[in-house]
Amino acid sequence: DGGITQSPKYLFRKEGQNVTLSCEQNLNHDAMYWYRQDPGQGLRLIYYSQIVNDFQKGDIAEGYSVSREKKESFPLTVTSAQKNPTAFYLCASSTRVGPDTQYFGPGTRLTVL
Amino acid sequence: AQTVTQSQPEMSVQEAETVTLSCTYDTSESDYYLFWYKQPPSRQMILVIRQEAYKQQNATENRFSVNFQKAAKSFSLKISDSQLGDAAMYFCAYRSFRNSGGSNYKLTFGKGTLLTVNP
């Protein structure tokens, strides 16, 4: 089955630690995205990548980093510089033609202890 | 910058009835896409329906339809014959049509409307 997987589902981090969230897709999509969702808020874009080895900052990139070494994978690292990392993180992917509808993974809930 | 507003934080509907969720947006662009996504308790975002702004005909997907009023910048979602499985948070989202240095790929979301379906 084609789709987007994210792991882990739940992640706990101690203050001062970096953690990496995994996102993999087998939809053959060129573009991938990371969003953050806070309670009572819509989704906000952290980073996006249109092609392998290229990525761009979104609206709230500070304290986050990404890589795009493979078309299928777009991992997100939450660094210790992110002051309020507790949130729900969603990964999405899309083609780069037409309406480019974004399809989402199941998400990762990150909690800082 | 585009903004999306969902003025109804919560809505409720009786099973089998019809409900309409509101969405307005602000943009200076003439071509764009609009989406409704559903987020059930599992928190997976699921595409409900999509509308291209250059199409005058309102999009329809089974029990879901939209009322797209371009001049008013309004994009409401109508759910007919509501089912218990429709209970979820619904998000309206906007995406630019133009390729402006890659930023057109960004989805701008409203804050969502929580829909409760009563049996």
PDB file of C-alpha atoms in Angstrom:
ATOM      1  CA  ASP A   1       0.000   0.000   0.000  1.00  0.00           C
ATOM      2  CA  GLY A   2       1.256   3.481  -0.848  1.00  0.00           C
ATOM      3  CA  GLY A   3       1.430   5.976   1.963  1.00  0.00           C
ATOM      4  CA  ILE A   4       3.403   8.036   4.426  1.00  0.00           C
ATOM      5  CA  THR A   5       4.796   6.622   7.631  1.00  0.00           C
ATOM      6  CA  GLN A   6       6.072   8.538  10.630  1.00  0.00           C
ATOM      7  CA  SER A   7       7.935   7.170  13.591  1.00  0.00           C
ATOM      8  CA  PRO A   8       7.830   7.043  16.459  1.00  0.00           C
ATOM      9  CA  LYS A   9       4.193   7.741  17.289  1.00  0.00           C
ATOM     10  CA  TYR A  10       5.148   9.138  20.692  1.00  0.00           C
ATOM     11  CA  LEU A  11       8.516  10.638  21.619  1.00  0.00           C
ATOM     12  CA  PHE A  12       9.773  11.977  24.897  1.00  0.00           C
ATOM     13  CA  ARG A  13      12.766  14.261  25.134  1.00  0.00           C
ATOM     14  CA  LYS A  14      14.706  15.687  27.983  1.00  0.00           C
ATOM     15  CA  GLU A  15      15.578  19.330  27.840  1.00  0.00           C
ATOM     16  CA  GLY A  16      18.854  19.934  26.039  1.00  0.00           C
ATOM     17  CA  GLN A  17      18.574  16.857  23.831  1.00  0.00           C
ATOM     18  CA  ASN A  18      18.238  16.719  20.085  1.00  0.00           C
ATOM     19  CA  VAL A  19      15.694  14.268  18.694  1.00  0.00           C
ATOM     20  CA  THR A  20      14.967  13.145  15.152  1.00  0.00           C
ATOM     21  CA  LEU A  21      11.522  12.397  13.779  1.00  0.00           C
ATOM     22  CA  SER A  22      11.283  10.034  10.847  1.00  0.00           C
ATOM     23  CA  CYS A  23       9.112  10.500   7.759  1.00  0.00           C
ATOM     24  CA  GLU A  24       9.069   8.042   4.858  1.00  0.00           C
ATOM     25  CA  GLN A  25       6.831   7.954   1.786  1.00  0.00           C
ATOM     26  CA  ASN A  26       6.421   5.448  -1.029  1.00  0.00           C
ATOM     27  CA  LEU A  27       4.107   7.576  -3.151  1.00  0.00           C
ATOM     28  CA  ASN A  28       6.939   8.663  -5.467  1.00  0.00           C
ATOM     29  CA  HIS A  29       6.237  12.264  -4.512  1.00  0.00           C
ATOM     30  CA  ASP A  30       8.910  14.874  -5.144  1.00  0.00           C
ATOM     31  CA  ALA A  31       7.849  17.324  -2.449  1.00  0.00           C
ATOM     32  CA  MET A  32       7.768  16.738   1.302  1.00  0.00           C
ATOM     33  CA  TYR A  33       6.787  18.957   4.208  1.00  0.00           C
ATOM     34  CA  TRP A  34       6.931  19.216   7.977  1.00  0.00           C
ATOM     35  CA  TYR A  35       4.168  20.911   9.956  1.00  0.00           C
ATOM     36  CA  ARG A  36       3.737  21.614  13.620  1.00  0.00           C
ATOM     37  CA  GLN A  37       0.319  21.564  15.320  1.00  0.00           C
ATOM     38  CA  ASP A  38      -0.352  23.117  18.711  1.00  0.00           C
ATOM     39  CA  PRO A  39      -3.650  22.887  20.649  1.00  0.00           C
ATOM     40  CA  GLY A  40      -6.297  25.184  19.213  1.00  0.00           C
ATOM     41  CA  GLN A  41      -4.117  26.028  16.253  1.00  0.00           C
ATOM     42  CA  GLY A  42      -3.975  25.093  12.639  1.00  0.00           C
ATOM     43  CA  LEU A  43      -0.859  23.609  11.140  1.00  0.00           C
ATOM     44  CA  ARG A  44       2.245  25.744  10.670  1.00  0.00           C
ATOM     45  CA  LEU A  45       4.962  24.948   8.143  1.00  0.00           C
ATOM     46  CA  ILE A  46       8.428  24.206   9.522  1.00  0.00           C
ATOM     47  CA  TYR A  47      10.406  23.108   6.441  1.00  0.00           C
ATOM     48  CA  TYR A  48       9.669  21.853   2.979  1.00  0.00           C
ATOM     49  CA  SER A  49      11.638  20.143   0.231  1.00  0.00           C
ATOM     50  CA  GLN A  50      10.746  20.103  -3.445  1.00  0.00           C
ATOM     51  CA  ILE A  51      13.516  17.798  -4.624  1.00  0.00           C
ATOM     52  CA  VAL A  52      16.311  15.679  -3.221  1.00  0.00           C
ATOM     53  CA  ASN A  53      19.187  17.626  -1.678  1.00  0.00           C
ATOM     54  CA  ASP A  54      17.149  20.821  -1.517  1.00  0.00           C
ATOM     55  CA  PHE A  55      14.959  22.223   1.243  1.00  0.00           C
ATOM     56  CA  GLN A  56      13.574  25.579   2.309  1.00  0.00           C
ATOM     57  CA  LYS A  57      12.575  27.146   5.601  1.00  0.00           C
ATOM     58  CA  GLY A  58       8.909  27.564   6.364  1.00  0.00           C
ATOM     59  CA  ASP A  59       7.302  29.949   8.807  1.00  0.00           C
ATOM     60  CA  ILE A  60       8.726  28.521  12.028  1.00  0.00           C
ATOM     61  CA  ALA A  61      12.099  26.934  11.142  1.00  0.00           C
ATOM     62  CA  GLU A  62      14.080  28.209  14.125  1.00  0.00           C
ATOM     63  CA  GLY A  63      15.306  25.362  16.301  1.00  0.00           C
ATOM     64  CA  TYR A  64      14.675  22.708  13.647  1.00  0.00           C
ATOM     65  CA  SER A  65      16.811  21.113  10.948  1.00  0.00           C
ATOM     66  CA  VAL A  66      16.101  18.712   8.088  1.00  0.00           C
ATOM     67  CA  SER A  67      17.857  16.713   5.404  1.00  0.00           C
ATOM     68  CA  ARG A  68      16.690  15.262   2.102  1.00  0.00           C
ATOM     69  CA  GLU A  69      19.220  12.710   0.934  1.00  0.00           C
ATOM     70  CA  LYS A  70      16.645  10.348  -0.555  1.00  0.00           C
ATOM     71  CA  LYS A  71      13.395  11.021  -2.340  1.00  0.00           C
ATOM     72  CA  GLU A  72      11.519   8.785   0.072  1.00  0.00           C
ATOM     73  CA  SER A  73      12.815  10.260   3.321  1.00  0.00           C
ATOM     74  CA  PHE A  74      12.634  13.659   5.016  1.00  0.00           C
ATOM     75  CA  PRO A  75      13.730  13.458   8.662  1.00  0.00           C
ATOM     76  CA  LEU A  76      13.214  16.360  11.042  1.00  0.00           C
ATOM     77  CA  THR A  77      15.585  17.081  13.919  1.00  0.00           C
ATOM     78  CA  VAL A  78      14.285  19.089  16.838  1.00  0.00           C
ATOM     79  CA  THR A  79      17.318  20.713  18.391  1.00  0.00           C
ATOM     80  CA  SER A  80      17.890  22.009  21.890  1.00  0.00           C
ATOM     81  CA  ALA A  81      17.558  25.518  20.427  1.00  0.00           C
ATOM     82  CA  GLN A  82      13.821  24.983  19.969  1.00  0.00           C
ATOM     83  CA  LYS A  83      12.403  26.616  23.076  1.00  0.00           C
ATOM     84  CA  ASN A  84       8.962  25.064  23.089  1.00  0.00           C
ATOM     85  CA  PRO A  85       9.128  21.777  21.187  1.00  0.00           C
ATOM     86  CA  THR A  86       6.187  19.986  22.803  1.00  0.00           C
ATOM     87  CA  ALA A  87       3.698  19.620  19.944  1.00  0.00           C
ATOM     88  CA  PHE A  88       2.223  17.281  17.369  1.00  0.00           C
ATOM     89  CA  TYR A  89       4.341  16.996  14.218  1.00  0.00           C
ATOM     90  CA  LEU A  90       2.894  16.061  10.846  1.00  0.00           C
ATOM     91  CA  CYS A  91       4.764  15.137   7.713  1.00  0.00           C
ATOM     92  CA  ALA A  92       3.188  15.469   4.275  1.00  0.00           C
ATOM     93  CA  SER A  93       4.115  14.848   0.661  1.00  0.00           C
ATOM     94  CA  SER A  94       2.832  15.881  -2.739  1.00  0.00           C
ATOM     95  CA  THR A  95       3.610  15.881  -6.417  1.00  0.00           C
ATOM     96  CA  ARG A  96       4.864  19.091  -7.998  1.00  0.00           C
ATOM     97  CA  VAL A  97       2.245  19.413 -10.707  1.00  0.00           C
ATOM     98  CA  GLY A  98      -1.360  20.560 -10.765  1.00  0.00           C
ATOM     99  CA  PRO A  99      -3.019  21.163  -7.415  1.00  0.00           C
ATOM    100  CA  ASP A 100      -0.198  19.318  -5.609  1.00  0.00           C
ATOM    101  CA  THR A 101      -2.581  17.985  -3.018  1.00  0.00           C
ATOM    102  CA  GLN A 102      -0.653  17.235   0.155  1.00  0.00           C
ATOM    103  CA  TYR A 103      -1.172  13.881   1.822  1.00  0.00           C
ATOM    104  CA  PHE A 104      -0.299  13.491   5.470  1.00  0.00           C
ATOM    105  CA  GLY A 105       1.305  10.883   7.671  1.00  0.00           C
ATOM    106  CA  PRO A 106      -0.159   9.809  11.029  1.00  0.00           C
ATOM    107  CA  GLY A 107       1.985  12.232  13.039  1.00  0.00           C
ATOM    108  CA  THR A 108       4.399  12.144  15.975  1.00  0.00           C
ATOM    109  CA  ARG A 109       3.581  13.506  19.398  1.00  0.00           C
ATOM    110  CA  LEU A 110       6.715  15.015  20.977  1.00  0.00           C
ATOM    111  CA  THR A 111       6.771  15.787  24.676  1.00  0.00           C
ATOM    112  CA  VAL A 112       9.618  17.500  26.474  1.00  0.00           C
ATOM    113  CA  LEU A 113      10.074  16.278  30.019  1.00  0.00           C
TER     114      LEU A 113
ATOM    115  CA  ALA B   1       0.285  37.094   3.022  1.00  0.00           C
ATOM    116  CA  GLN B   2      -2.745  34.919   2.838  1.00  0.00           C
ATOM    117  CA  THR B   3      -4.891  34.265   5.881  1.00  0.00           C
ATOM    118  CA  VAL B   4      -7.632  31.723   6.489  1.00  0.00           C
ATOM    119  CA  THR B   5     -10.364  32.246   9.067  1.00  0.00           C
ATOM    120  CA  GLN B   6     -12.733  29.677  10.481  1.00  0.00           C
ATOM    121  CA  SER B   7     -15.153  31.592  12.657  1.00  0.00           C
ATOM    122  CA  GLN B   8     -16.849  28.581  14.253  1.00  0.00           C
ATOM    123  CA  PRO B   9     -14.581  26.913  16.839  1.00  0.00           C
ATOM    124  CA  GLU B  10     -17.224  24.231  17.466  1.00  0.00           C
ATOM    125  CA  MET B  11     -20.338  22.943  15.713  1.00  0.00           C
ATOM    126  CA  SER B  12     -22.737  20.126  16.412  1.00  0.00           C
ATOM    127  CA  VAL B  13     -25.205  18.252  14.250  1.00  0.00           C
ATOM    128  CA  GLN B  14     -27.704  15.467  14.693  1.00  0.00           C
ATOM    129  CA  GLU B  15     -26.992  12.235  12.898  1.00  0.00           C
ATOM    130  CA  ALA B  16     -28.538  12.233   9.383  1.00  0.00           C
ATOM    131  CA  GLU B  17     -28.881  16.022   9.384  1.00  0.00           C
ATOM    132  CA  THR B  18     -26.933  18.570   7.337  1.00  0.00           C
ATOM    133  CA  VAL B  19     -24.306  20.947   8.661  1.00  0.00           C
ATOM    134  CA  THR B  20     -22.303  23.748   7.059  1.00  0.00           C
ATOM    135  CA  LEU B  21     -18.844  24.796   8.202  1.00  0.00           C
ATOM    136  CA  SER B  22     -17.646  28.285   7.316  1.00  0.00           C
ATOM    137  CA  CYS B  23     -14.308  29.439   5.974  1.00  0.00           C
ATOM    138  CA  THR B  24     -13.186  32.800   4.692  1.00  0.00           C
ATOM    139  CA  TYR B  25      -9.796  33.745   3.352  1.00  0.00           C
ATOM    140  CA  ASP B  26      -7.875  36.807   2.386  1.00  0.00           C
ATOM    141  CA  THR B  27      -5.720  36.945  -0.716  1.00  0.00           C
ATOM    142  CA  SER B  28      -4.751  39.283  -3.521  1.00  0.00           C
ATOM    143  CA  GLU B  29      -4.218  36.419  -5.940  1.00  0.00           C
ATOM    144  CA  SER B  30      -6.711  35.424  -8.593  1.00  0.00           C
ATOM    145  CA  ASP B  31      -5.699  31.801  -8.964  1.00  0.00           C
ATOM    146  CA  TYR B  32      -5.331  29.423  -6.033  1.00  0.00           C
ATOM    147  CA  TYR B  33      -6.532  26.174  -4.519  1.00  0.00           C
ATOM    148  CA  LEU B  34      -8.715  25.623  -1.488  1.00  0.00           C
ATOM    149  CA  PHE B  35      -8.954  22.477   0.589  1.00  0.00           C
ATOM    150  CA  TRP B  36     -10.921  21.007   3.439  1.00  0.00           C
ATOM    151  CA  TYR B  37      -9.094  18.498   5.608  1.00  0.00           C
ATOM    152  CA  LYS B  38     -10.581  16.342   8.348  1.00  0.00           C
ATOM    153  CA  GLN B  39      -8.666  15.369  11.479  1.00  0.00           C
ATOM    154  CA  PRO B  40     -10.431  12.639  13.478  1.00  0.00           C
ATOM    155  CA  PRO B  41      -9.360  11.639  16.999  1.00  0.00           C
ATOM    156  CA  SER B  42      -6.571   9.545  15.472  1.00  0.00           C
ATOM    157  CA  ARG B  43      -5.099  12.930  14.401  1.00  0.00           C
ATOM    158  CA  GLN B  44      -4.360  11.802  10.858  1.00  0.00           C
ATOM    159  CA  MET B  45      -5.139  14.609   8.424  1.00  0.00           C
ATOM    160  CA  ILE B  46      -7.438  13.375   5.675  1.00  0.00           C
ATOM    161  CA  LEU B  47      -8.289  15.298   2.527  1.00  0.00           C
ATOM    162  CA  VAL B  48     -12.038  15.826   2.247  1.00  0.00           C
ATOM    163  CA  ILE B  49     -12.405  18.007  -0.834  1.00  0.00           C
ATOM    164  CA  ARG B  50     -10.475  20.351  -3.096  1.00  0.00           C
ATOM    165  CA  GLN B  51     -11.552  23.376  -5.148  1.00  0.00           C
ATOM    166  CA  GLU B  52      -9.644  25.132  -7.897  1.00  0.00           C
ATOM    167  CA  ALA B  53     -10.408  28.842  -7.879  1.00  0.00           C
ATOM    168  CA  TYR B  54     -10.570  29.023 -11.677  1.00  0.00           C
ATOM    169  CA  LYS B  55     -13.441  26.537 -11.708  1.00  0.00           C
ATOM    170  CA  GLN B  56     -16.865  28.050 -11.232  1.00  0.00           C
ATOM    171  CA  GLN B  57     -18.495  24.736 -10.450  1.00  0.00           C
ATOM    172  CA  ASN B  58     -18.546  23.813  -6.787  1.00  0.00           C
ATOM    173  CA  ALA B  59     -16.669  20.636  -5.920  1.00  0.00           C
ATOM    174  CA  THR B  60     -18.596  17.622  -4.625  1.00  0.00           C
ATOM    175  CA  GLU B  61     -17.414  14.365  -3.082  1.00  0.00           C
ATOM    176  CA  ASN B  62     -20.285  12.066  -2.111  1.00  0.00           C
ATOM    177  CA  ARG B  63     -21.924  13.640   0.981  1.00  0.00           C
ATOM    178  CA  PHE B  64     -19.464  16.536   1.035  1.00  0.00           C
ATOM    179  CA  SER B  65     -19.871  19.647  -1.077  1.00  0.00           C
ATOM    180  CA  VAL B  66     -18.575  23.177  -1.024  1.00  0.00           C
ATOM    181  CA  ASN B  67     -20.083  26.591  -1.630  1.00  0.00           C
ATOM    182  CA  PHE B  68     -17.278  28.571  -3.224  1.00  0.00           C
ATOM    183  CA  GLN B  69     -17.967  32.294  -3.464  1.00  0.00           C
ATOM    184  CA  LYS B  70     -14.843  33.780  -5.046  1.00  0.00           C
ATOM    185  CA  ALA B  71     -15.875  37.417  -4.862  1.00  0.00           C
ATOM    186  CA  ALA B  72     -16.766  37.063  -1.199  1.00  0.00           C
ATOM    187  CA  LYS B  73     -13.662  34.928  -0.539  1.00  0.00           C
ATOM    188  CA  SER B  74     -15.801  32.332   1.134  1.00  0.00           C
ATOM    189  CA  PHE B  75     -15.412  28.554   1.012  1.00  0.00           C
ATOM    190  CA  SER B  76     -17.945  26.700   3.148  1.00  0.00           C
ATOM    191  CA  LEU B  77     -18.223  22.926   3.525  1.00  0.00           C
ATOM    192  CA  LYS B  78     -21.600  21.219   3.601  1.00  0.00           C
ATOM    193  CA  ILE B  79     -21.908  17.742   5.050  1.00  0.00           C
ATOM    194  CA  SER B  80     -25.169  15.999   4.188  1.00  0.00           C
ATOM    195  CA  ASP B  81     -26.646  12.991   5.978  1.00  0.00           C
ATOM    196  CA  SER B  82     -24.129  13.383   8.806  1.00  0.00           C
ATOM    197  CA  GLN B  83     -22.698  10.187  10.224  1.00  0.00           C
ATOM    198  CA  LEU B  84     -21.033   9.461  13.553  1.00  0.00           C
ATOM    199  CA  GLY B  85     -17.767   8.947  11.698  1.00  0.00           C
ATOM    200  CA  ASP B  86     -17.858  12.544  10.506  1.00  0.00           C
ATOM    201  CA  ALA B  87     -17.047  13.744  14.015  1.00  0.00           C
ATOM    202  CA  ALA B  88     -13.652  15.400  13.754  1.00  0.00           C
ATOM    203  CA  MET B  89     -11.769  18.670  13.571  1.00  0.00           C
ATOM    204  CA  TYR B  90     -12.148  20.222  10.130  1.00  0.00           C
ATOM    205  CA  PHE B  91      -9.513  22.521   8.682  1.00  0.00           C
ATOM    206  CA  CYS B  92      -9.825  24.856   5.747  1.00  0.00           C
ATOM    207  CA  ALA B  93      -6.579  25.486   3.836  1.00  0.00           C
ATOM    208  CA  TYR B  94      -5.339  27.741   1.041  1.00  0.00           C
ATOM    209  CA  ARG B  95      -2.561  27.235  -1.477  1.00  0.00           C
ATOM    210  CA  SER B  96      -1.298  29.680  -4.061  1.00  0.00           C
ATOM    211  CA  PHE B  97      -1.402  28.716  -7.735  1.00  0.00           C
ATOM    212  CA  ARG B  98       1.644  30.663  -8.821  1.00  0.00           C
ATOM    213  CA  ASN B  99       5.148  29.314  -8.517  1.00  0.00           C
ATOM    214  CA  SER B 100       6.775  32.153  -6.651  1.00  0.00           C
ATOM    215  CA  GLY B 101      10.186  30.764  -5.786  1.00  0.00           C
ATOM    216  CA  GLY B 102       8.749  27.636  -4.267  1.00  0.00           C
ATOM    217  CA  SER B 103       6.564  29.325  -1.685  1.00  0.00           C
ATOM    218  CA  ASN B 104       3.444  28.332  -3.575  1.00  0.00           C
ATOM    219  CA  TYR B 105       3.747  24.887  -2.052  1.00  0.00           C
ATOM    220  CA  LYS B 106       2.839  26.201   1.367  1.00  0.00           C
ATOM    221  CA  LEU B 107      -0.598  25.391   2.742  1.00  0.00           C
ATOM    222  CA  THR B 108      -2.084  28.089   4.965  1.00  0.00           C
ATOM    223  CA  PHE B 109      -4.519  26.613   7.465  1.00  0.00           C
ATOM    224  CA  GLY B 110      -7.350  28.014   9.507  1.00  0.00           C
ATOM    225  CA  LYS B 111      -7.560  27.147  13.195  1.00  0.00           C
ATOM    226  CA  GLY B 112     -10.213  24.511  12.667  1.00  0.00           C
ATOM    227  CA  THR B 113     -13.819  23.731  13.571  1.00  0.00           C
ATOM    228  CA  LEU B 114     -14.573  20.853  15.916  1.00  0.00           C
ATOM    229  CA  LEU B 115     -17.629  18.996  14.658  1.00  0.00           C
ATOM    230  CA  THR B 116     -19.646  16.823  17.038  1.00  0.00           C
ATOM    231  CA  VAL B 117     -22.250  14.422  15.665  1.00  0.00           C
ATOM    232  CA  ASN B 118     -25.030  13.518  18.082  1.00  0.00           C
ATOM    233  CA  PRO B 119     -26.802  10.144  17.728  1.00  0.00           C
TER     234      PRO B 119
END
